[in-house]
XYZ file of C-alpha atoms in Angstrom:
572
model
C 42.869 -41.355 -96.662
C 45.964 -40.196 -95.104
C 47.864 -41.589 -92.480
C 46.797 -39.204 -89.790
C 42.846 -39.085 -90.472
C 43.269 -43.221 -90.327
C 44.836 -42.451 -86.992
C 41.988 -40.346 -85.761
C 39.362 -42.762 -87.291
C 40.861 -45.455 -85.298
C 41.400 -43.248 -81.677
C 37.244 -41.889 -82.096
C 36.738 -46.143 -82.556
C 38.110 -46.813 -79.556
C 35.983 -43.966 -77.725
C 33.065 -45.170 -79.262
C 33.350 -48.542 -78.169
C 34.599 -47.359 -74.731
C 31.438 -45.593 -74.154
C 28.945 -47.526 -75.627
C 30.139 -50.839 -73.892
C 32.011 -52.553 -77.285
C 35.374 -52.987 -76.102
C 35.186 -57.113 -76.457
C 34.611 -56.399 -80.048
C 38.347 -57.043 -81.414
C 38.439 -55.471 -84.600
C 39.849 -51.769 -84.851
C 39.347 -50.947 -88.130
C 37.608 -47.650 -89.041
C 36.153 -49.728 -91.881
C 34.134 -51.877 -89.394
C 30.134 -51.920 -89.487
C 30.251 -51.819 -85.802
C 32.126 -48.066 -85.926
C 29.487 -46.833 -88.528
C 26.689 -47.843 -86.004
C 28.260 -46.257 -83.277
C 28.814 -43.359 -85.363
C 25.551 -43.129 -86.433
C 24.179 -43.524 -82.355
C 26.465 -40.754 -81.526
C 24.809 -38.295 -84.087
C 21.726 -38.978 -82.502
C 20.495 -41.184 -86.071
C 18.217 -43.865 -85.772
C 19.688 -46.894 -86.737
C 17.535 -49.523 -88.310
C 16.551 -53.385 -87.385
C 19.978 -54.756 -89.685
C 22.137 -52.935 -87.259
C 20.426 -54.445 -84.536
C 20.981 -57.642 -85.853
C 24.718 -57.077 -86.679
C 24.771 -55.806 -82.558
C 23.067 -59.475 -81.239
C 25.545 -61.225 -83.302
C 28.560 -60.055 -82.374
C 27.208 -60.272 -78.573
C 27.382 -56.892 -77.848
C 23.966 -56.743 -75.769
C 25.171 -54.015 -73.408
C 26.016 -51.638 -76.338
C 21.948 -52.577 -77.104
C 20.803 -50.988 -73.823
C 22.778 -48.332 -74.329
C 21.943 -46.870 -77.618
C 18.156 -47.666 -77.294
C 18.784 -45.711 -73.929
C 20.677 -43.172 -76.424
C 17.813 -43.033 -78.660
C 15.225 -42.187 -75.793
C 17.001 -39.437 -73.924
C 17.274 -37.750 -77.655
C 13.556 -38.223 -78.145
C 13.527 -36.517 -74.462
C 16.210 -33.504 -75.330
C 14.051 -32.673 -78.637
C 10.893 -32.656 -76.486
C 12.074 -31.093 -73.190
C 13.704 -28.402 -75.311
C 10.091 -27.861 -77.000
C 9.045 -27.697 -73.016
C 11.742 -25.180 -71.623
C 10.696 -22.690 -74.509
C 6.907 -23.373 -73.987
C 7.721 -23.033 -70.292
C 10.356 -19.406 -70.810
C 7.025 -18.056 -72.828
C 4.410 -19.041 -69.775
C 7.011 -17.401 -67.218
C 7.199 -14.163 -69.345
C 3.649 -13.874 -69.605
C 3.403 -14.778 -66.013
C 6.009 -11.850 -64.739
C 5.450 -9.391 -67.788
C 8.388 -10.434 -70.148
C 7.689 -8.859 -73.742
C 8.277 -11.818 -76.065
C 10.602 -10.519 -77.698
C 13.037 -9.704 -74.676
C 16.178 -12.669 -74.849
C 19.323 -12.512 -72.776
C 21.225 -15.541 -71.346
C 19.524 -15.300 -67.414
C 16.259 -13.739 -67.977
C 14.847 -18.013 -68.114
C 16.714 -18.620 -64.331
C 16.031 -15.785 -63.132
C 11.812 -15.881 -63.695
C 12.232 -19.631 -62.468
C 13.684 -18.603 -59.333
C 11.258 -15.747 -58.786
C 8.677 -18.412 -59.760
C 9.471 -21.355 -57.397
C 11.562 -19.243 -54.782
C 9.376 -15.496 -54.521
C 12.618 -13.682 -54.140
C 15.759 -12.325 -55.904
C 18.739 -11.094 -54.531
C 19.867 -7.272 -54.986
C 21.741 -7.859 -58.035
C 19.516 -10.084 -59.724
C 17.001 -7.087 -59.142
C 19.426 -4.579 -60.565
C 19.926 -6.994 -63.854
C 16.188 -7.250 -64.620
C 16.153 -3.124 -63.865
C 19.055 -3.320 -66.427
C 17.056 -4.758 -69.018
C 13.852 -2.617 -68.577
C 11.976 -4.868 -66.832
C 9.585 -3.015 -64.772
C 6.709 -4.393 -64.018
C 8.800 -8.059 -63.356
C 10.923 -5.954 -60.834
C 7.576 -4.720 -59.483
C 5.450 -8.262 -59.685
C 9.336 -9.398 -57.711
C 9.275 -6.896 -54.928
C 5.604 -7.923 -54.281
C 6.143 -11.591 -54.516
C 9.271 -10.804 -51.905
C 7.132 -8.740 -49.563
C 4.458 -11.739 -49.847
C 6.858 -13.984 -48.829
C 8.372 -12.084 -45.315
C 4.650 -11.546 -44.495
C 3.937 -15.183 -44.714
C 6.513 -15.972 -42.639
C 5.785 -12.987 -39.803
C 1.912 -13.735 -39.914
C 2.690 -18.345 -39.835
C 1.615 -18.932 -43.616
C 4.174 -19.882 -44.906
C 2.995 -24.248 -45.303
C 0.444 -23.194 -47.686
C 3.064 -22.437 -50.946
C 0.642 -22.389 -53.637
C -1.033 -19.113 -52.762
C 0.238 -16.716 -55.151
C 0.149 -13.008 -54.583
C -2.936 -12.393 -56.414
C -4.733 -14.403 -54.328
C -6.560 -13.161 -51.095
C -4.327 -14.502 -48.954
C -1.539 -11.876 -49.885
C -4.320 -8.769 -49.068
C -5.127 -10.055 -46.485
C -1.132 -10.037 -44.686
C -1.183 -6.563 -46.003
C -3.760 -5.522 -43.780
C -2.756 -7.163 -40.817
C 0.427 -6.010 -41.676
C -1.099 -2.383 -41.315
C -3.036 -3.727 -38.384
C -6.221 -2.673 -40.213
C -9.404 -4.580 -39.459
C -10.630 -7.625 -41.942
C -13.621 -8.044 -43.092
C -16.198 -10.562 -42.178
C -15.211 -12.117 -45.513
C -11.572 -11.681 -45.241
C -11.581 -13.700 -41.383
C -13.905 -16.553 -43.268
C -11.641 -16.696 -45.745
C -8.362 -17.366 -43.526
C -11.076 -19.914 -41.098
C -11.925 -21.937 -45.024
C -8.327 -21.984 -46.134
C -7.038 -23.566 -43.087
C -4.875 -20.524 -41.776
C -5.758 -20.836 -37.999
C -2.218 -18.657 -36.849
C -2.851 -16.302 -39.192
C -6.266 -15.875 -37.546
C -5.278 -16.089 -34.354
C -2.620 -13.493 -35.020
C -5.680 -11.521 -35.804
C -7.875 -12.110 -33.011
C -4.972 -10.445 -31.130
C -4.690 -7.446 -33.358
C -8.376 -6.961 -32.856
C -8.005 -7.841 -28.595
C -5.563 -4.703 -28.966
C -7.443 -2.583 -31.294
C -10.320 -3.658 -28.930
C -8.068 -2.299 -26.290
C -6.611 0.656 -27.141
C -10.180 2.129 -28.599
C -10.992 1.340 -25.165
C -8.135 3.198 -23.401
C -9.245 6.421 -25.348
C -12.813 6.362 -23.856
C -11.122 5.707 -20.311
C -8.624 8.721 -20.852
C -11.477 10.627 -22.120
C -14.080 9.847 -18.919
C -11.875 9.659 -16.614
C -9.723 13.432 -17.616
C -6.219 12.002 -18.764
C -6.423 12.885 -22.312
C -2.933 15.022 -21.915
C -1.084 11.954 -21.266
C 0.288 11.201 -24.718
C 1.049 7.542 -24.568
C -1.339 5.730 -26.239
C -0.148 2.286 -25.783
C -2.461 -0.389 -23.345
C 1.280 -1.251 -21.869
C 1.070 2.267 -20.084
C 0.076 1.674 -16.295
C -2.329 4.457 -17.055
C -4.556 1.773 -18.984
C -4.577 -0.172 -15.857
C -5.335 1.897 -13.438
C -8.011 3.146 -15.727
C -9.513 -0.207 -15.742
C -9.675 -0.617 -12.304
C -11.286 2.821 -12.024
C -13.886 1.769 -14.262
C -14.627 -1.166 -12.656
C -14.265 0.412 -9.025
C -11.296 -1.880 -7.777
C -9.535 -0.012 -5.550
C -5.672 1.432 -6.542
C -2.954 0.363 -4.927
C -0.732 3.558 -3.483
C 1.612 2.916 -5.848
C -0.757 4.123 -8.523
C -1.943 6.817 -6.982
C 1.390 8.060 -6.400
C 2.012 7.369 -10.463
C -1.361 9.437 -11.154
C 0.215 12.438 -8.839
C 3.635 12.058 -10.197
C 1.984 12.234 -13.826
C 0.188 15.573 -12.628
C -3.289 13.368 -14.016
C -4.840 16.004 -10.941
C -7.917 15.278 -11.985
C -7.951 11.233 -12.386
C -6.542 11.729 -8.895
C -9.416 13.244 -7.273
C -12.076 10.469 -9.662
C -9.970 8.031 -8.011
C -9.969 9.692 -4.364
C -13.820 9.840 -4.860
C -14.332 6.400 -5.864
C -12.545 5.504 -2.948
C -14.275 7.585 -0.278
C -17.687 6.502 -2.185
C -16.467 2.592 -1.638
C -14.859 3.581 2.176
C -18.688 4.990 2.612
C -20.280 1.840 1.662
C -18.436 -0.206 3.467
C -18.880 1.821 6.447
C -22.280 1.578 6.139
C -22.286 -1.891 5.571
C -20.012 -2.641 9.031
C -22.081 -0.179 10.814
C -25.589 -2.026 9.395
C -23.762 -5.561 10.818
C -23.294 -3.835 14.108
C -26.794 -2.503 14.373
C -27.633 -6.040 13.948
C -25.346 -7.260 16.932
C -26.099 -4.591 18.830
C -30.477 -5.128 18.405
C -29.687 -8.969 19.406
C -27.187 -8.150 22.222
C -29.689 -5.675 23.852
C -32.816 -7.346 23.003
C -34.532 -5.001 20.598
C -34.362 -7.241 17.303
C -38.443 -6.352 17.136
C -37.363 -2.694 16.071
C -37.510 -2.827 12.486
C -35.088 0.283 11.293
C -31.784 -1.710 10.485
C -30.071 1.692 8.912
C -27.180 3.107 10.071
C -28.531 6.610 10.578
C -31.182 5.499 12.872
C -31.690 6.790 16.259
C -31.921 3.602 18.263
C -28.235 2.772 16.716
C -26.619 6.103 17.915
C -28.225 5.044 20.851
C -27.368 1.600 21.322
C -23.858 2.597 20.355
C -23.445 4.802 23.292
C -24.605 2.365 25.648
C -21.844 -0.558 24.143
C -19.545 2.591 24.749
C -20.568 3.393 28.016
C -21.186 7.222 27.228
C -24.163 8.686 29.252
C -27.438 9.227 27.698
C -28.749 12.601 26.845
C -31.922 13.258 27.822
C -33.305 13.876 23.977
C -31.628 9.816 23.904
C -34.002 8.971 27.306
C -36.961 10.671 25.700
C -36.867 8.660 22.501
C -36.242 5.376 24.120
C -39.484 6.003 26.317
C -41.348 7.144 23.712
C -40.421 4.218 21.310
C -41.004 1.726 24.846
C -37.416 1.208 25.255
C -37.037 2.140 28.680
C -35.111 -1.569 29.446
C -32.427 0.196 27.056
C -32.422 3.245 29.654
C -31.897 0.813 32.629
C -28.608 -1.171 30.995
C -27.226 2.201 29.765
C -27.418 3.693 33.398
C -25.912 0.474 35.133
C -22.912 0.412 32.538
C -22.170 4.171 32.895
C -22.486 3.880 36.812
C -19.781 0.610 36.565
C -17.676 2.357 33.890
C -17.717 5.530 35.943
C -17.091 3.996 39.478
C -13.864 2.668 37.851
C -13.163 5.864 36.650
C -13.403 7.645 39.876
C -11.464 4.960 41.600
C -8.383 4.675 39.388
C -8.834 9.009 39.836
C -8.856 9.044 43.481
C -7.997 5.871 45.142
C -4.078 3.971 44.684
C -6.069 0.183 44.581
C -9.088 0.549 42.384
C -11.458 -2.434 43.944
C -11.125 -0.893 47.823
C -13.986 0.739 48.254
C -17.401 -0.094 48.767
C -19.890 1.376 45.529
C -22.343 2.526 48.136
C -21.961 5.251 49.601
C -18.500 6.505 48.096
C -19.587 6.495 44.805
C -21.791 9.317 45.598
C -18.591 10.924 47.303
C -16.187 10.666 44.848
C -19.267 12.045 42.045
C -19.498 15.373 43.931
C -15.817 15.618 44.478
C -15.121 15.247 40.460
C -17.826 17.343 39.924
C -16.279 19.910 42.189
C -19.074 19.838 44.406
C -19.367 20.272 48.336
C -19.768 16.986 50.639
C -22.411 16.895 53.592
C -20.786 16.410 57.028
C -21.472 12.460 56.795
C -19.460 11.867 53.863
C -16.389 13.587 55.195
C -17.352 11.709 58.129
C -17.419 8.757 55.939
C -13.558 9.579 54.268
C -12.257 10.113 57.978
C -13.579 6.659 58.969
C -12.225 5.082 55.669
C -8.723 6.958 56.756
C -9.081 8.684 53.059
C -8.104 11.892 53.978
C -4.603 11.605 54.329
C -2.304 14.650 53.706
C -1.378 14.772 50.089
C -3.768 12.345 48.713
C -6.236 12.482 45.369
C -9.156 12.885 47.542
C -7.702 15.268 50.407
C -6.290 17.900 47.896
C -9.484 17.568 45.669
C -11.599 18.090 49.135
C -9.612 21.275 50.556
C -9.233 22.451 46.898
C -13.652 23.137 46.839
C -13.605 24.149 50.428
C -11.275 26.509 50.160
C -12.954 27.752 46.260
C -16.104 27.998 48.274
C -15.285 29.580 51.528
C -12.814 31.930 49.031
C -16.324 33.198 47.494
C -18.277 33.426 50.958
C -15.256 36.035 52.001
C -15.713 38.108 48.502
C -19.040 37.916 49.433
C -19.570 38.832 52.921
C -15.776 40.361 53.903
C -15.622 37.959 56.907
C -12.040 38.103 57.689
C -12.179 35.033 60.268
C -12.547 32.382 57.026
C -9.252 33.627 55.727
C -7.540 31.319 58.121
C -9.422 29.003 57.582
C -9.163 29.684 53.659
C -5.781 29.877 54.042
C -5.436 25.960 55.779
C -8.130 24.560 53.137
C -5.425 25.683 50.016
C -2.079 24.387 52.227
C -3.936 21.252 52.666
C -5.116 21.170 48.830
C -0.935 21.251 48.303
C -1.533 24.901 46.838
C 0.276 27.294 49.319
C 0.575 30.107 46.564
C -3.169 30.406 47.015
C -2.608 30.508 50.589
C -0.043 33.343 50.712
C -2.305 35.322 48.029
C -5.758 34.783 50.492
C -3.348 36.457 53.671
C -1.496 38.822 51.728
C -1.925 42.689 51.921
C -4.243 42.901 49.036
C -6.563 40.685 51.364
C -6.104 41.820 54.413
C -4.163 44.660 56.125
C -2.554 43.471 59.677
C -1.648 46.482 60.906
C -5.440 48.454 60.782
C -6.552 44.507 62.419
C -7.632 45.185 65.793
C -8.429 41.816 66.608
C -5.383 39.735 68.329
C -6.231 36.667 68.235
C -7.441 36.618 64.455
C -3.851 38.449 63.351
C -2.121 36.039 65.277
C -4.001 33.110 63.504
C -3.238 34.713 59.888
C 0.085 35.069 61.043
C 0.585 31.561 61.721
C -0.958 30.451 58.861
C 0.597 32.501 56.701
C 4.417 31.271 58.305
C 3.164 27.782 57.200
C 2.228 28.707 53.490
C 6.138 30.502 53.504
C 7.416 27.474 55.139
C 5.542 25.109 52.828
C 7.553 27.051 49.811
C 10.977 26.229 51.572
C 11.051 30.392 52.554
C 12.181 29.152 55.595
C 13.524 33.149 57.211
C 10.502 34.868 56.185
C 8.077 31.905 57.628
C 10.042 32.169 61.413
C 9.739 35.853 61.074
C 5.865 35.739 60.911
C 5.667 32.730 63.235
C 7.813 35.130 66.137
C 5.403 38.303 65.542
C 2.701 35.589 65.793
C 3.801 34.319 69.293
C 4.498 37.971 70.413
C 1.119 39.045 69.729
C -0.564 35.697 71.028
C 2.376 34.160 73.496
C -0.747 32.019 75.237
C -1.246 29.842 71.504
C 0.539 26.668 70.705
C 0.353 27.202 67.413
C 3.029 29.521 67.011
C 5.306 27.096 68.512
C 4.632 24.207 66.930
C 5.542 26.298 63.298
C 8.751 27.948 65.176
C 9.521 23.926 66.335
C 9.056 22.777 62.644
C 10.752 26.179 61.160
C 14.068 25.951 63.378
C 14.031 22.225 62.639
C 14.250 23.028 58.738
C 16.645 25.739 59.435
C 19.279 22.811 61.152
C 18.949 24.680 64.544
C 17.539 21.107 66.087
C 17.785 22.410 69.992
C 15.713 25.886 69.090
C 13.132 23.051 67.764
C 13.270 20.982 70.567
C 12.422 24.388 72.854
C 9.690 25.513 70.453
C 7.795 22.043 70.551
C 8.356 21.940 74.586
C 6.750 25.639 74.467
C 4.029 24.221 72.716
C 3.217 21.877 74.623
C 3.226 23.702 77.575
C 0.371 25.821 75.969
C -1.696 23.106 75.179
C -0.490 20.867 72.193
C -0.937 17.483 71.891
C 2.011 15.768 72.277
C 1.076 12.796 69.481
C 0.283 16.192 66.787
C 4.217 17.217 67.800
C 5.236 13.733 67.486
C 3.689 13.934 64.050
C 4.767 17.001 63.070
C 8.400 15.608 63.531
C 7.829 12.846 61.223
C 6.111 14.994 58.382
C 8.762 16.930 58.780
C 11.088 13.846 58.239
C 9.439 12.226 55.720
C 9.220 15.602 53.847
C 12.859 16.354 53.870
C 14.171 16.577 49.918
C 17.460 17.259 50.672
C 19.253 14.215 51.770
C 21.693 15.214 53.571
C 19.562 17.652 55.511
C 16.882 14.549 55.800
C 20.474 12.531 57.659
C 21.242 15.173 59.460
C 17.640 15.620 61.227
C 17.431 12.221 61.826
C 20.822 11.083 63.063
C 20.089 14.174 65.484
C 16.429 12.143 66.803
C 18.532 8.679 67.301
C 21.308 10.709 68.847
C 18.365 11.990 71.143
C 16.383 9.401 71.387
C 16.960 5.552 69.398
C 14.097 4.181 70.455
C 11.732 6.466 69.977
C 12.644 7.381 66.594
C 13.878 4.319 65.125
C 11.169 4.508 62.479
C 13.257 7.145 60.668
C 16.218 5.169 59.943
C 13.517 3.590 56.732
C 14.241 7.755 55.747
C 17.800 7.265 55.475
């Protein structure tokens, strides 16, 4: 042996000993028993009882546990090699590896596919590489098996391979098709409660959406496109169907979508639920209305009955017709007739006196209810009720009932002249429309057209018109043409008063205050009564416009007289 294989020897000693835990054993030598043993337990030889022996003498009881530890994990290699071939041949039969296929990662790469379900891209490409097709196939199945488990909550139950039910079944919810009766029990059995549930929900929106055809097709909307039950079409649908009223908002979405004829469904459905509803109220009002006027024996509770029109008028206070009075006496209702008169007197007597009176509450019902009824009704009053106004002091210049009084004397007295050609009521024609505030009507009744002064033989009747006439101008603030008429009046009657009082009032309005004074004087030289003057003069005050004109007039009657006239300083 030469010197350098000694040296070797010796250095592969010292390993040995090193590893197997012999290091307190002295001796070096490459002749030792102790190095042949180790040799031998390093080749993986059995080594028999003697070396055993020769071990427990020297001590070395650690190197014991060692190589019987050795010994086992080669007994393990041999057999776990047997088991990673028997297990390479059940993976290629498992993923469609012909036997005879070898290359250095097909074993890692089925294992990972095995235990993992999915490859990376390049992995892919290398089993692609070696012809592996239906592997590359049975891999992009177990891959899709294993992102459906995860979207549809399967993934705690591993052991379901994709030939099992389980991975058909993902599929189809996957393609949100329905399951079979089957398929569901099977996913209920196997403990897959999500995946159900997932499920359930596919089927509320298939439910749902099969659903929002039919409503599209009853209800006309077919041309909108969307199909999804997220569309507010689907719930406005839905309320249509189940006759809940839309909110504007959706009928403004229905218009907007140009869904015209959803529109009008959904306008009918609301009129149809307005008319119910109508009905209804009006059916709970009958009912009040039977109690309130004692009439609950009448059976007819319907809306379109006659004794609710009826009874309705009366809550209203609107007067009865007489077809209304017939059917009440005819049905023995005449109580009914009774209320609805003493309601539509009350309502009406308010009417008239917030018409024709300033304080409603004034009068007395009996006997100027009667009075104010003809006067709305345009009628003529006997001599007692006008009596009856004069006594009341309700004839006042300018007032409701005054104006509405002269306004049907002089409409009546207008047709007695068509009539009979009297020319004597056109005075009086002519006062009734001053005093009705409508002096228009008054020049028109004395103007040519009327009545031609010049052919009138008759002095005292021209003079009249005359006069009259003057007023109506001065009424209108024609103030020239009214002393004009007044003058020929007093030439043609100089014996009358009233020409004088009008020339008074006229020269008055015209500023010329002394020419008044004279007129008024003449006046009452004729005849006049001094308190109608003293009246006249305060009309004639109090209906002044122009202010300065109104001063002017009465700063003249306190220059004149202070005391006498101190009520028109209130004028100033």
């Amino acid at each position: 042996m030469g010197k350098d294989e000694h040296e070797i020897q010796v250095q592969h000693f010292s390993l040995l000993k090193s590893k197997y835990h012999a290091n307190k054993y002295k001796n070096s030598s490459p002749l030792s028993f102790l190095y042949l043993i180790l040799r031998r337990v390093d080749f993986g030889i059995s080594i028999t009882d003697i070396e055993f022996q020769y071990l427990e003498a020297n001590q070395l009881f650690e190197t014991i546990k060692l190589i019987k530890l050795e010994l086992n994990l080669e007994q393990y290699k041999k057999t776990e090699f047997k088991a990673l071939k028997n297990e390479l041949l059940v993976l290629k039969e498992k993923y469609k590896v012909p036997k005879n296929i070898e290359f250095s990662l097909l074993h890692p790469l089925l294992f990972k596919l095995d235990t993992e379900n999915i490859l990376t891209d390049s992995e892919i490409r290398l089993l692609e590489d070696n012809c592996l097709k239906e592997t590359v196939a049975i891999a992009s199945n177990l891959t899709e098996f294993a992102k459906l488990k995860i979207k549809y909550h399967a993934t705690k139950y591993e052991d379901f391979f994709r030939d099992t039910p389980l991975f058909f079944i993902l599929k189809k919810l996957d393609l949100t098709e329905k399951l079979s009766t089957e398929e569901s029990d099977w996913l209920s059995n196997n403990g897959f409660l999500e995946t159900l549930e997932i499920y359930f929900e596919q089927e509320k929106k298939r439910e749902a959406e099969a659903r929002f055809a039919k409503l599209k097709d009853k209800y006309q909307a077919t041309k909108y496109p969307d199909k999804s039950i997220s569309s507010p079409l689907f719930s406005i649908l839905e309320k249509l169907e189940t006759e809940t009223i839309l909110e504007q908002s959706e009928l403004d979405w229905l218009e907007e979508n140009k869904l015209t004829e959803t529109f009008s469904v959904a306008e009918k459905q609301k009129q149809k639920r307005d008319d119910i509803a109508e009905k209804q109220k009006q059916k709970r009002e009958f009912t009040k209305l039977k109690k309130k006027y004692k009439v609950t024996e009448f059976e007819d509770s319907l809306p379109d009955s006659n004794l609710y029109k009826i009874l309705q008028k009366v809550e209203q206070v609107e007067g009865l017709t007489e077809v209304d009075i017939d059917w009440l006496k005819l049905h023995g209702l005449t109580e009914i007739i009774k209320v609805a008169e003493e309601k539509y007197l009350e309502k009406d007597w308010m009417r008239l006196q917030d018409k024709y009176v300033a304080t409603v509450g004034e009068l007395k019902f009996d006997p100027f209810y009667n009075i104010l009824s003809k006067l709305d009704k345009g009628e003529r009053l006997e001599k007692l009720m006008v009596t009856q106004l004069k006594t009341e002091n309700l004839l006042t210049p300018g007032s409701k009932i005054t104006t509405t009084y002269y306004w049907i004397e002089a409409s009546f007295f207008e047709k007695e002249f068509k009539r009979t050609k009297d020319k004597w009521l056109i005075p009086k024609i002519s006062s009734y429309w001053r005093k009705a505030n409508l002096s228009l009507k008054a020049l028109e009744i004395t103007s040519k057209s009327k009545v031609n002064l010049e052919k009138l033989k008759d002095n005292d009747l021209k003079s009249r018109i005359l006069v009259t006439r003057g007023a109506a101008f001065r009424d209108v603030r024609q103030l020239n043409e009214a002393k004009n008429l007044a003058l020929q009046a007093h030439e043609i009657d100089s014996k009358s008063h009233h020409p004088c009082t009008l020339l008074g009032a006229i020269c008055f309005g015209l500023g010329e205050y002394q020419y008044g004074d004279y007129w008024f004087e003449e006046a009452r030289k004729r005849g006049a009564d001094t308190k109608d003057i003293y009246q006249e003069i305060k009309r004639l005050v109090k209906d002044t416009r122009n202010k300065k004109k109104r001063k002017e007039i009465i700063e003249y009657l306190l220059k004149k007289d202070k005391r006498k006239y101190a009520w028109a300083k209130k004028y100033l």
